[in-house]
Short mmCIF file of C-alpha atoms in Angstrom, two decimals:
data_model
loop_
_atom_site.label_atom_id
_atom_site.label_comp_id
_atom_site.label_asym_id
_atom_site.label_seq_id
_atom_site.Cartn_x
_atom_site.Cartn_y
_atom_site.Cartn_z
CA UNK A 873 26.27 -14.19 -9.39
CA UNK A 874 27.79 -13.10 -12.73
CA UNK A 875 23.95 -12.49 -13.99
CA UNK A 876 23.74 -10.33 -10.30
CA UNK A 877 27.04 -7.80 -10.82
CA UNK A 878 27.29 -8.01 -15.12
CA UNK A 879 29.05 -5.15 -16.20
CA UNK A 880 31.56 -4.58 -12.85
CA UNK A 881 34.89 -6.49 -13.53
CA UNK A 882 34.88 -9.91 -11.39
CA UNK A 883 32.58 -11.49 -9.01
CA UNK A 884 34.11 -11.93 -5.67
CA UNK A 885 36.76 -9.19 -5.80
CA UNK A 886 36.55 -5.51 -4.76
CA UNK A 887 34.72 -3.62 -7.12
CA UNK A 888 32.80 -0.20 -7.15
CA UNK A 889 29.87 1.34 -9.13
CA UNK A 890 28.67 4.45 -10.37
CA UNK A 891 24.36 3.45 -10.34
CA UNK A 892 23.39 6.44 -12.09
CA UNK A 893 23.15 8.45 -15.42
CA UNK A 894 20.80 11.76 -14.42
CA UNK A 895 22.43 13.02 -11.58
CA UNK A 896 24.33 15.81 -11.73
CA UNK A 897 28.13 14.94 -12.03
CA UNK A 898 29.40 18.46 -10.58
CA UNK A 899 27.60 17.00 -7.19
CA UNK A 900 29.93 15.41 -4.74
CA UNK A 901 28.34 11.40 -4.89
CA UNK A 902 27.25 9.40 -1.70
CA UNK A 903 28.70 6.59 -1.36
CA UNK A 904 27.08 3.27 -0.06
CA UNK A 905 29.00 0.46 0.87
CA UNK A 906 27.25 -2.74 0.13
CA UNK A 907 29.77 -5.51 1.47
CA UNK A 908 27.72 -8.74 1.19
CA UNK A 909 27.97 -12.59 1.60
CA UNK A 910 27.77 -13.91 -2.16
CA UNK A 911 29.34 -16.98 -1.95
CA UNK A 912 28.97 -18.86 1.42
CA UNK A 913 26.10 -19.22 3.65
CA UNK A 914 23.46 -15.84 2.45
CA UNK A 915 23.43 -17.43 -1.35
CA UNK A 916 19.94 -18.14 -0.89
CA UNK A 917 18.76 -14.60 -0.40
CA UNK A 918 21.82 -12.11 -1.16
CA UNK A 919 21.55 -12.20 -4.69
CA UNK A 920 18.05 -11.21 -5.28
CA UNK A 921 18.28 -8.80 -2.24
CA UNK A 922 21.12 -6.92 -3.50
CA UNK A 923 19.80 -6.78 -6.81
CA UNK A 924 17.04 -4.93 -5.33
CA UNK A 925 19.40 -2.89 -3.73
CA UNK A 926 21.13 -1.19 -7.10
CA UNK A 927 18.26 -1.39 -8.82
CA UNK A 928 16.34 0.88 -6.04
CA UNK A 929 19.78 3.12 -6.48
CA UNK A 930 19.64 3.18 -9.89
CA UNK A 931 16.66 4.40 -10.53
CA UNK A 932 16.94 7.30 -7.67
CA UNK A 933 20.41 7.94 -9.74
CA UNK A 934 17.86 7.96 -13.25
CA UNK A 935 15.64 10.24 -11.72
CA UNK A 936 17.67 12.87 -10.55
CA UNK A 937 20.10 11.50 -7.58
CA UNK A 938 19.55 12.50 -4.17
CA UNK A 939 18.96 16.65 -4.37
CA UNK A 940 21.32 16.32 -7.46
CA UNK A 941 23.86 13.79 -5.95
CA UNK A 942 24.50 10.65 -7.21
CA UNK A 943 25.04 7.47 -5.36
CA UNK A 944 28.16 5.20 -5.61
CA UNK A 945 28.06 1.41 -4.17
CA UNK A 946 30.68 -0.12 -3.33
CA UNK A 947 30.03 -3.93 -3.53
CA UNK A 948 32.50 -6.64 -2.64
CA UNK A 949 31.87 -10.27 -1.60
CA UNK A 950 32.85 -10.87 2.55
CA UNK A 951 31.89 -14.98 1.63
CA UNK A 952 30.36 -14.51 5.49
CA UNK A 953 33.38 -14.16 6.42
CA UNK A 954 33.95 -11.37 10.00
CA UNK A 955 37.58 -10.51 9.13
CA UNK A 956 37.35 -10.67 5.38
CA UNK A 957 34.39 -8.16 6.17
CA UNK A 958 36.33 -6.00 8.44
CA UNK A 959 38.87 -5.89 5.92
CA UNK A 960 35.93 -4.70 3.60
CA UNK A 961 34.86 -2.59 5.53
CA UNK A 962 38.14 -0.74 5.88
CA UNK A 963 38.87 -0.10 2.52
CA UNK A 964 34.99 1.24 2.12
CA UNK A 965 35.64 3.71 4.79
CA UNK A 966 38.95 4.87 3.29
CA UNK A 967 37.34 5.33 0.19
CA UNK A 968 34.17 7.54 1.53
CA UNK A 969 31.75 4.90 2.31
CA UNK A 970 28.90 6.87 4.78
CA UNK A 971 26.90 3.74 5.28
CA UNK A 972 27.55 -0.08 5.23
CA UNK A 973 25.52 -3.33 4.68
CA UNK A 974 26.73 -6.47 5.39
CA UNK A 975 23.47 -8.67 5.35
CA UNK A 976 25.34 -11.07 7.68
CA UNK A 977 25.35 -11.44 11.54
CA UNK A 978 28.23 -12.56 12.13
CA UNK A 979 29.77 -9.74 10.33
CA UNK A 980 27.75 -7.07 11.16
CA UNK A 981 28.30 -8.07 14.79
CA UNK A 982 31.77 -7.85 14.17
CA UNK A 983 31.70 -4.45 12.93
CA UNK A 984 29.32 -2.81 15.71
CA UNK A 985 32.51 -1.60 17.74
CA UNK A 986 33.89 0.13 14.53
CA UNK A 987 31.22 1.84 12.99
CA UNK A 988 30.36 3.16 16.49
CA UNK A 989 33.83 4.52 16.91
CA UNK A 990 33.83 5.58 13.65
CA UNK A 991 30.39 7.41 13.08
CA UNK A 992 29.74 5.06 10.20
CA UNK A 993 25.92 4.50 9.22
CA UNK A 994 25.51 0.44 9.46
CA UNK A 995 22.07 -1.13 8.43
CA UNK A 996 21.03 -4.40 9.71
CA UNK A 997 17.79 -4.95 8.40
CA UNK A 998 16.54 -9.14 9.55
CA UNK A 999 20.20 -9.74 10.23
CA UNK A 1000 22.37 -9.01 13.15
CA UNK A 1001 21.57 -7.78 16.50
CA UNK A 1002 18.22 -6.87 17.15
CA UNK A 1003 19.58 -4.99 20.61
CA UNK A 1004 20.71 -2.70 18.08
CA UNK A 1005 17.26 -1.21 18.33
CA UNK A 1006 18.78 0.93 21.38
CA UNK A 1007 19.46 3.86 19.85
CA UNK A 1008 21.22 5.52 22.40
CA UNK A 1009 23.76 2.68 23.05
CA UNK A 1010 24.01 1.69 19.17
CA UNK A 1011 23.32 5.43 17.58
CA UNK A 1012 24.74 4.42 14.22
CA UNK A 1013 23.35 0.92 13.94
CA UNK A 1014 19.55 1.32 12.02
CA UNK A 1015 18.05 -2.42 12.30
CA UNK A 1016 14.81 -0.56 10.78
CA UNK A 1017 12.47 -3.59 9.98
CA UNK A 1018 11.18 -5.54 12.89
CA UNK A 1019 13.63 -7.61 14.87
CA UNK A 1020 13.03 -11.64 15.16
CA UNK A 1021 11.53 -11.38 18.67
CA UNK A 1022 8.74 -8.82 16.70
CA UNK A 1023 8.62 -11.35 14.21
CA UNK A 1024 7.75 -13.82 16.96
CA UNK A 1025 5.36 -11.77 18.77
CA UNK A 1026 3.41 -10.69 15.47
CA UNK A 1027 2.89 -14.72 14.70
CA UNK A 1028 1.97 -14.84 18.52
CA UNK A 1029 -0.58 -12.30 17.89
CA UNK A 1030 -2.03 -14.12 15.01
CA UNK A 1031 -2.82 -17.18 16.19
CA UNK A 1032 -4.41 -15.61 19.48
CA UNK A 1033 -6.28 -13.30 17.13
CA UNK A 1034 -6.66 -15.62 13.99
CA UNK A 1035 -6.78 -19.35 14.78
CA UNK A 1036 -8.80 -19.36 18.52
CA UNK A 1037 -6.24 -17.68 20.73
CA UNK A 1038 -3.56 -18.95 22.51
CA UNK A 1039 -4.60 -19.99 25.91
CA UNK A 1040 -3.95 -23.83 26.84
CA UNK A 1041 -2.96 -24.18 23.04
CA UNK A 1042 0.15 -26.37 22.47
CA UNK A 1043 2.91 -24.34 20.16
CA UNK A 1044 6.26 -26.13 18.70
CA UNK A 1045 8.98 -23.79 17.89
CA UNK A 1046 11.28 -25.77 15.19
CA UNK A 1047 14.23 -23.65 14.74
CA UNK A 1048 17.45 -24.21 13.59
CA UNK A 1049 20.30 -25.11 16.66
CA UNK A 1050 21.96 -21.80 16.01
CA UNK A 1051 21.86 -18.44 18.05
CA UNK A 1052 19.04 -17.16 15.55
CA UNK A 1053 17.02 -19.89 15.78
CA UNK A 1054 17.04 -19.82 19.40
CA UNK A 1055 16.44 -15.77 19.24
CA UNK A 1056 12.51 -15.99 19.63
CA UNK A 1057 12.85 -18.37 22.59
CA UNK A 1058 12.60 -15.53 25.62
CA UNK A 1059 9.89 -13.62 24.07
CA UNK A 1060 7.33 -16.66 22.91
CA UNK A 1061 8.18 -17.93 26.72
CA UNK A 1062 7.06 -14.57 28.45
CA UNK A 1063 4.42 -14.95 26.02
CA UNK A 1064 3.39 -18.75 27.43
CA UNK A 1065 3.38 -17.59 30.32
CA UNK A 1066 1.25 -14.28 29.76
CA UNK A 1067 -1.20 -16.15 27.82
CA UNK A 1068 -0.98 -19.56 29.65
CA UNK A 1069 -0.18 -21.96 26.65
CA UNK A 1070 2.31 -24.78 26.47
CA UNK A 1071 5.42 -24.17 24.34
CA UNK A 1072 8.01 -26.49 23.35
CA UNK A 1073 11.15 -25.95 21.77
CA UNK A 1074 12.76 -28.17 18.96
CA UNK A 1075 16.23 -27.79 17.29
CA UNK A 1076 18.10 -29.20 14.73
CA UNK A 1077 21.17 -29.78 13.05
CA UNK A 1078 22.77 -26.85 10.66
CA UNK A 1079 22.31 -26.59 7.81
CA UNK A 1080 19.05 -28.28 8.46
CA UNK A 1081 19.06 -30.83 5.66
CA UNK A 1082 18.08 -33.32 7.73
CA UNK A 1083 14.96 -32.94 10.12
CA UNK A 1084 13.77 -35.92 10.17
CA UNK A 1085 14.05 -36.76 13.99
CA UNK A 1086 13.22 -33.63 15.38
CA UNK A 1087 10.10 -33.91 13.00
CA UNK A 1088 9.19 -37.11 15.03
CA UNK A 1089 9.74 -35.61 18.33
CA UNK A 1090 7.44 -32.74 17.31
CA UNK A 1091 4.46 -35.59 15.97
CA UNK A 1092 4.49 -37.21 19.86
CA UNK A 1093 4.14 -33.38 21.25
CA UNK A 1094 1.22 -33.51 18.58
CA UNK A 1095 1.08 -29.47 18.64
CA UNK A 1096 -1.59 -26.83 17.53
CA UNK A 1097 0.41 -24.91 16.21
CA UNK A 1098 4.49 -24.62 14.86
CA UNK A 1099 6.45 -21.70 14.57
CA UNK A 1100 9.51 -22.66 11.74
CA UNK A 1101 12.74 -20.45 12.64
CA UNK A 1102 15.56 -21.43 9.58
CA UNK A 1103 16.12 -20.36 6.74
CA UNK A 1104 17.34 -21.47 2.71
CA UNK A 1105 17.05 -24.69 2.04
CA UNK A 1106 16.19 -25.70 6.06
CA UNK A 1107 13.07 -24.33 5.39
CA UNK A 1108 11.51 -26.18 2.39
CA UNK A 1109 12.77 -29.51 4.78
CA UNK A 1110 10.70 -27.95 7.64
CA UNK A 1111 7.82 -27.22 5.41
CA UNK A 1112 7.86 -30.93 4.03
CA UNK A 1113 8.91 -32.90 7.17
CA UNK A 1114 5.70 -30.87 8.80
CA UNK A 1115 3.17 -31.97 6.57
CA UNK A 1116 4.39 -35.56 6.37
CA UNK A 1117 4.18 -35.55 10.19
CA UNK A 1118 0.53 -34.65 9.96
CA UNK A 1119 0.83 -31.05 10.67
CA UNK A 1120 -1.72 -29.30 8.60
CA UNK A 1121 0.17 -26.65 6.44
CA UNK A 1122 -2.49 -23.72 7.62
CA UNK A 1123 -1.07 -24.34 11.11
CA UNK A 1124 2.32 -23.40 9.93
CA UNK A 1125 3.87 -20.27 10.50
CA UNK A 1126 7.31 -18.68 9.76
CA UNK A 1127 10.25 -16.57 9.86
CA UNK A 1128 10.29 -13.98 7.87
CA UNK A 1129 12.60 -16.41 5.17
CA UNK A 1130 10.27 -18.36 3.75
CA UNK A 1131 9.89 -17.14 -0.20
CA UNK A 1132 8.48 -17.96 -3.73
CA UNK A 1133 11.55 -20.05 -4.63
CA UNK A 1134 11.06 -22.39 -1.26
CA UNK A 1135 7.57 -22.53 -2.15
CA UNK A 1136 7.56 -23.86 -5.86
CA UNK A 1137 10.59 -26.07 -4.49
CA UNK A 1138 8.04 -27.80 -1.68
CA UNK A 1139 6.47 -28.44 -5.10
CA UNK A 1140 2.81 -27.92 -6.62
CA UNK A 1141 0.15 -26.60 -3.89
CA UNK A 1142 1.89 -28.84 -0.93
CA UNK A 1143 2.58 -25.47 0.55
CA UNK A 1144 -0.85 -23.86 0.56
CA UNK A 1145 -2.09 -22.40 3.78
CA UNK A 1146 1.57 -21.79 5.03
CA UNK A 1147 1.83 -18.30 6.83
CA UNK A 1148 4.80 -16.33 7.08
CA UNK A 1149 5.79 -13.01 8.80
CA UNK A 1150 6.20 -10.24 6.18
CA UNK A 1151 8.83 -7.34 6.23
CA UNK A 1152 8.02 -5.94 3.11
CA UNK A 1153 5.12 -6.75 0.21
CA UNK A 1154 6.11 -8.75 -2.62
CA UNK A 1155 5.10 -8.71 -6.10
CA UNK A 1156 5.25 -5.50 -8.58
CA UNK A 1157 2.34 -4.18 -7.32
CA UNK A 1158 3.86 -1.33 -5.23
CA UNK A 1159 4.45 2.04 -7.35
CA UNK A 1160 8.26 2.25 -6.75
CA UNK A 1161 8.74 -1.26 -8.29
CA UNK A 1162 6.66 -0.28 -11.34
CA UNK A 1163 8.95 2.70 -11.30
CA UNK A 1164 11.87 0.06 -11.39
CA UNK A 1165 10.48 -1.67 -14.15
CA UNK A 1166 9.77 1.37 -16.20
CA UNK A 1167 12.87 3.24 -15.63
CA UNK A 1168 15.79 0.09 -14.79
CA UNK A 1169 14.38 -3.25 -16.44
CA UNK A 1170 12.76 -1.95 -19.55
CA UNK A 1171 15.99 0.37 -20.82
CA UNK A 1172 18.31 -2.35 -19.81
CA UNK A 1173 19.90 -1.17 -17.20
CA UNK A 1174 18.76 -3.85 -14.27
CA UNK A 1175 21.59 -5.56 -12.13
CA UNK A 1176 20.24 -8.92 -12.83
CA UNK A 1177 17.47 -11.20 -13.76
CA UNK A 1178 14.55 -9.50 -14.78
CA UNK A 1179 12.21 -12.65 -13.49
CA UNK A 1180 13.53 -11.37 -9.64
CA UNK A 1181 11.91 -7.84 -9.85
CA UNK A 1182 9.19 -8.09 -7.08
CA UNK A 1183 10.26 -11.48 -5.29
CA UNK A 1184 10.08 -10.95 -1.27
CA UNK A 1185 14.04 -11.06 -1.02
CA UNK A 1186 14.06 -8.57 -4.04
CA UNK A 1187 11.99 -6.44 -2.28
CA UNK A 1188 13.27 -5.77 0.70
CA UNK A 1189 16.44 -5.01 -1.03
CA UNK A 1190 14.82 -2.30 -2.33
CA UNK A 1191 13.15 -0.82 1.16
CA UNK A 1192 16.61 -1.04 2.83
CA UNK A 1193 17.81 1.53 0.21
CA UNK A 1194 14.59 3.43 -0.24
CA UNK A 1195 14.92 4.09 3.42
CA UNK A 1196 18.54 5.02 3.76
CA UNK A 1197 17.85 7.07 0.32
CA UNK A 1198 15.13 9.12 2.35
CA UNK A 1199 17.33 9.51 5.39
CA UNK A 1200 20.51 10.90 3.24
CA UNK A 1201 17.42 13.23 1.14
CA UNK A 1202 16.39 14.42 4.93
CA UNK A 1203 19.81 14.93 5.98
CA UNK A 1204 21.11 16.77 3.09
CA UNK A 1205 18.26 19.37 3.26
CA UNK A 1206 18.76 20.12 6.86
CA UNK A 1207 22.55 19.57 7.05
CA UNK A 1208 23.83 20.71 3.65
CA UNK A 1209 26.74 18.42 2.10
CA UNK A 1210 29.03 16.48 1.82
CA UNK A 1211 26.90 13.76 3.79
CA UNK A 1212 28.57 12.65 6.74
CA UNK A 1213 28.40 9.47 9.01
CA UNK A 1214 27.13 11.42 12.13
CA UNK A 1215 24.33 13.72 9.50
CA UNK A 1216 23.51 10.35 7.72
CA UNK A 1217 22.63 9.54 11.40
CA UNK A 1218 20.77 12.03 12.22
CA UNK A 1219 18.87 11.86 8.63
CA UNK A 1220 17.04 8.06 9.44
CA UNK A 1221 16.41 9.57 13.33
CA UNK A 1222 14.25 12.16 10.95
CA UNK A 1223 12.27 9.69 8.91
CA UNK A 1224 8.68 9.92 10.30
CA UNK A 1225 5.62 7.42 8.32
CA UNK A 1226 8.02 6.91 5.25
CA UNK A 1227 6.16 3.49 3.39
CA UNK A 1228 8.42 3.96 0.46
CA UNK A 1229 4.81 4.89 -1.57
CA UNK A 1230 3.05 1.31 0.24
CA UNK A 1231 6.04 -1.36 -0.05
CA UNK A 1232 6.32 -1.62 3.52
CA UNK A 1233 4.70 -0.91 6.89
CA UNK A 1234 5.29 3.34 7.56
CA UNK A 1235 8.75 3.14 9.32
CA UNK A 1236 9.10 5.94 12.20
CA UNK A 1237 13.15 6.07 13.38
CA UNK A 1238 14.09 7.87 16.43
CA UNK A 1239 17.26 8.60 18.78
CA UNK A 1240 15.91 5.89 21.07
CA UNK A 1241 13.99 3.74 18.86
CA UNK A 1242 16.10 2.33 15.38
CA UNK A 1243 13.72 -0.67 14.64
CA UNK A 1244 10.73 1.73 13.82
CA UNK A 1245 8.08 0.30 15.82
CA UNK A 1246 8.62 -3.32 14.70
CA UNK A 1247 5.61 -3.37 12.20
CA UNK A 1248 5.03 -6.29 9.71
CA UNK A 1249 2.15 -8.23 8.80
CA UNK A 1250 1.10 -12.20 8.33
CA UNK A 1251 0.98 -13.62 4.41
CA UNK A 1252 -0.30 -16.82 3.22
CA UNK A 1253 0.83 -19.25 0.30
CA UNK A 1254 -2.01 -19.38 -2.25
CA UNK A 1255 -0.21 -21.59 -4.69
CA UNK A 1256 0.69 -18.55 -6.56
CA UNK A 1257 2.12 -15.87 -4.75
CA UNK A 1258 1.99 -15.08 -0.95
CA UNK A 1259 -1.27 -13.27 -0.25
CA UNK A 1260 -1.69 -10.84 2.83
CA UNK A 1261 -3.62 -11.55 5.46
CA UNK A 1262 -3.49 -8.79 7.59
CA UNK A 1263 -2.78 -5.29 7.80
CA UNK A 1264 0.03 -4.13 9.43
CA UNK A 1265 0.57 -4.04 12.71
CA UNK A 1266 3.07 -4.80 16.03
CA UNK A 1267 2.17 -6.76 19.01
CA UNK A 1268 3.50 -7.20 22.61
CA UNK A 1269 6.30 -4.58 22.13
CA UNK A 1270 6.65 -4.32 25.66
CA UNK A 1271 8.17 -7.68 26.00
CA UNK A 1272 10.51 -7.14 22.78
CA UNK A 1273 11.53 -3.91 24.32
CA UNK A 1274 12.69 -5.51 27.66
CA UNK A 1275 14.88 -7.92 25.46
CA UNK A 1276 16.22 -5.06 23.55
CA UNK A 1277 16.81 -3.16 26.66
CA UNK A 1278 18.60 -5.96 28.64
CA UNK A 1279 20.76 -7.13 26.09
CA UNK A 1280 22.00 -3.34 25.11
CA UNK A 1281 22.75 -3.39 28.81
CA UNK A 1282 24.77 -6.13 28.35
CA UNK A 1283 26.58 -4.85 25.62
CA UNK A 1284 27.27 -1.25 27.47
CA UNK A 1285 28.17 -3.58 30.43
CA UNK A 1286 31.04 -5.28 28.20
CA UNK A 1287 29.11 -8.51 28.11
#
């Protein structure tokens, strides 16, 4: 954490930074508010993905700003914490903050009700809820990767595709006993029932250290395939508990949290074969992380280990910003400045086939659609890295859409 935020004064107090040298200082800044979980429960990710995060800003600020403006963060630690992150929150706002990321659920449910009343951008990208993808009920929530039931419908779509279709297959869904591990429940059952194979649902114990009965339940259901749904550490014990229960690993798929670190911590090529659903791409492949490397890591002026530039969790830190970054660009060009909450808004409903130059799937935002199609594609461990195994692509958004659109009408019901 003090590797993560070197140079800002303190590691889990308020604290705000200017990521930018080339911008023009006579330009009024933008301020993001990035008010994360660095100490509780999102350790195993936030770190890496908000390194990504001021490094993306950093280098925009290098290169010029945002037509001339430079971007602020505003980063403070919420420890996962709802009221410690509505307290956050409120000091962000009063300070200028346009848009907020809280890379927690349970805060960034908390918040909905007050960004919404107070035309404040709020990005939930893998996190939070993925009703949010309503535009017109949540018009300044922007979940803009695919949700977990399009996570669940893309794996789906594999193995019907991939590994000899679905029909009278057996599939185990292992999944932590917690509202997101349950999340892909009512999808992969319309799915069953679509596609006429058996599926069985297994839970266990936060924080999922120990599997170990579960893991024998799912050996007598003797499966084709299993669907992991944790993350952290829970999934290196679901990866491991798996193949000790005879489950080969190619007949494992996952959540999107399943990274490099799990991997080399499942140890040598145990893990080869092991699919996962992929937001993002990883690696330093893509040009704007070799634009990252040339202009941030090489002068110096990263946020944090330079051995985390192109992990998965790195990565998507950087598409979260390089898409808000194009939707305060679009907004300032057709709205002038200062950047407001409601233009901000309107900015991502602009973005149209923006791949942030081929690190992720071309993201399309609307008024009525804020997940941008739900797009991702299906990786495998290789022993090395995680290799792609498709292109990208969506499946069955029909039955993610009638999720989305009965829970929003749940939450416009007061429910």
């Amino acid at each position: 954490m003090k590797t993560l935020l070197k140079g800002l004064a303190g590691v889990a107090g308020a604290m705000a930074l200017a990521v930018g040298g080339t911008a023009s200082a006579d330009k009024e800044p933008i301020k993001f508010a990035l008010l994360q979980d660095f100490t509780a429960v999102y350790t195993f990710v936030s770190s890496e993905y908000n390194q990504g995060q001021q490094d993306y800003l950093r280098l925009i600020n290098e290169t010029g700003g945002v037509e001339g403006h430079p971007i602020e963060t505003i980063i403070r630690d919420t420890a996962n914490e709802p009221q410690r992150g509505l307290e956050a929150y409120n000091r962000a706002r009063r300070e200028g903050a346009v848009l907020v990321d809280f890379f927690s659920t349970p805060v960034s449910r908390a918040a909905v009700n007050r960004v919404l009343r107070d035309e404040v951008v709020m990005i939930t990208a893998l996190h939070g809820r993925g009703d949010a993808s309503h535009g017109e009920t949540f018009p300044f929530v922007f979940p803009m990767m695919a949700t977990y039931w399009s996570q669940a419908t893309l794996l789906a779509d594999y193995i019907d595709r991939h590994q000899g279709g679905l029909a009278n297959k057996r599939i185990a869904l292992v999944h932590i006993d917690s509202p997101f591990g349950r999340e892909p429940l009512p999808v992969l059952q319309e799915l069953a029932q679509q596609k006429g194979f058996q599926l069985r649902s297994f839970g266990y114990p936060s924080p999922g250290t120990e599997q170990s009965a579960t893991w024998s339940d799912v050996r007598r259901y003797r499966p084709d395939h299993v669907i992991i749904w944790g993350a952290g550490g829970g999934q290196q014990v679901s990866v491991r508990e798996a193949i000790r229960n005879g489950i080969r690993p190619q007949n494992i798929l996952s959540v999107v949290w399943l990274s490099e670190t799990d991997a080399r911590n499942v140890g040598g090529n145990h893990m080869n074969g092991v699919k996962r659903f992929e937001a993002v791409a990883s690696g330093r492949e893509p040009a704007v992380i070799q634009d990252i490397l040339t202009h941030v890591v090489e002068p110096g002026l990263g946020a944090g280990p330079a051995a985390n530039v192109g992990s998965s969790y790195y990565n998507i830190g950087v598409a979260t910003m390089a898409v808000a970054v194009e939707a305060a660009r679009l907004a300032i060009r057709e709205f002038g400045a200062p950047l407001t909450g409601d233009t901000l808004r309107r900015g991502f409903e602009m973005i149209e086939g923006f791949d942030a130059r081929g690190l992720m799937p071309p993201v399309t935002l609307t008024a009525t659609d804020h997940q941008g199609g739900g797009y991702g594609r299906v990786s495998q461990w290789n022993g090395q890295t995680w290799e792609p195994l498709t292109d990208w692509s969506n499946a069955f958004q029909e039955i993610v859409w009638h999720e989305i659109e009965k829970d929003a009408q749940g939450f416009r019901d007061g429910r």
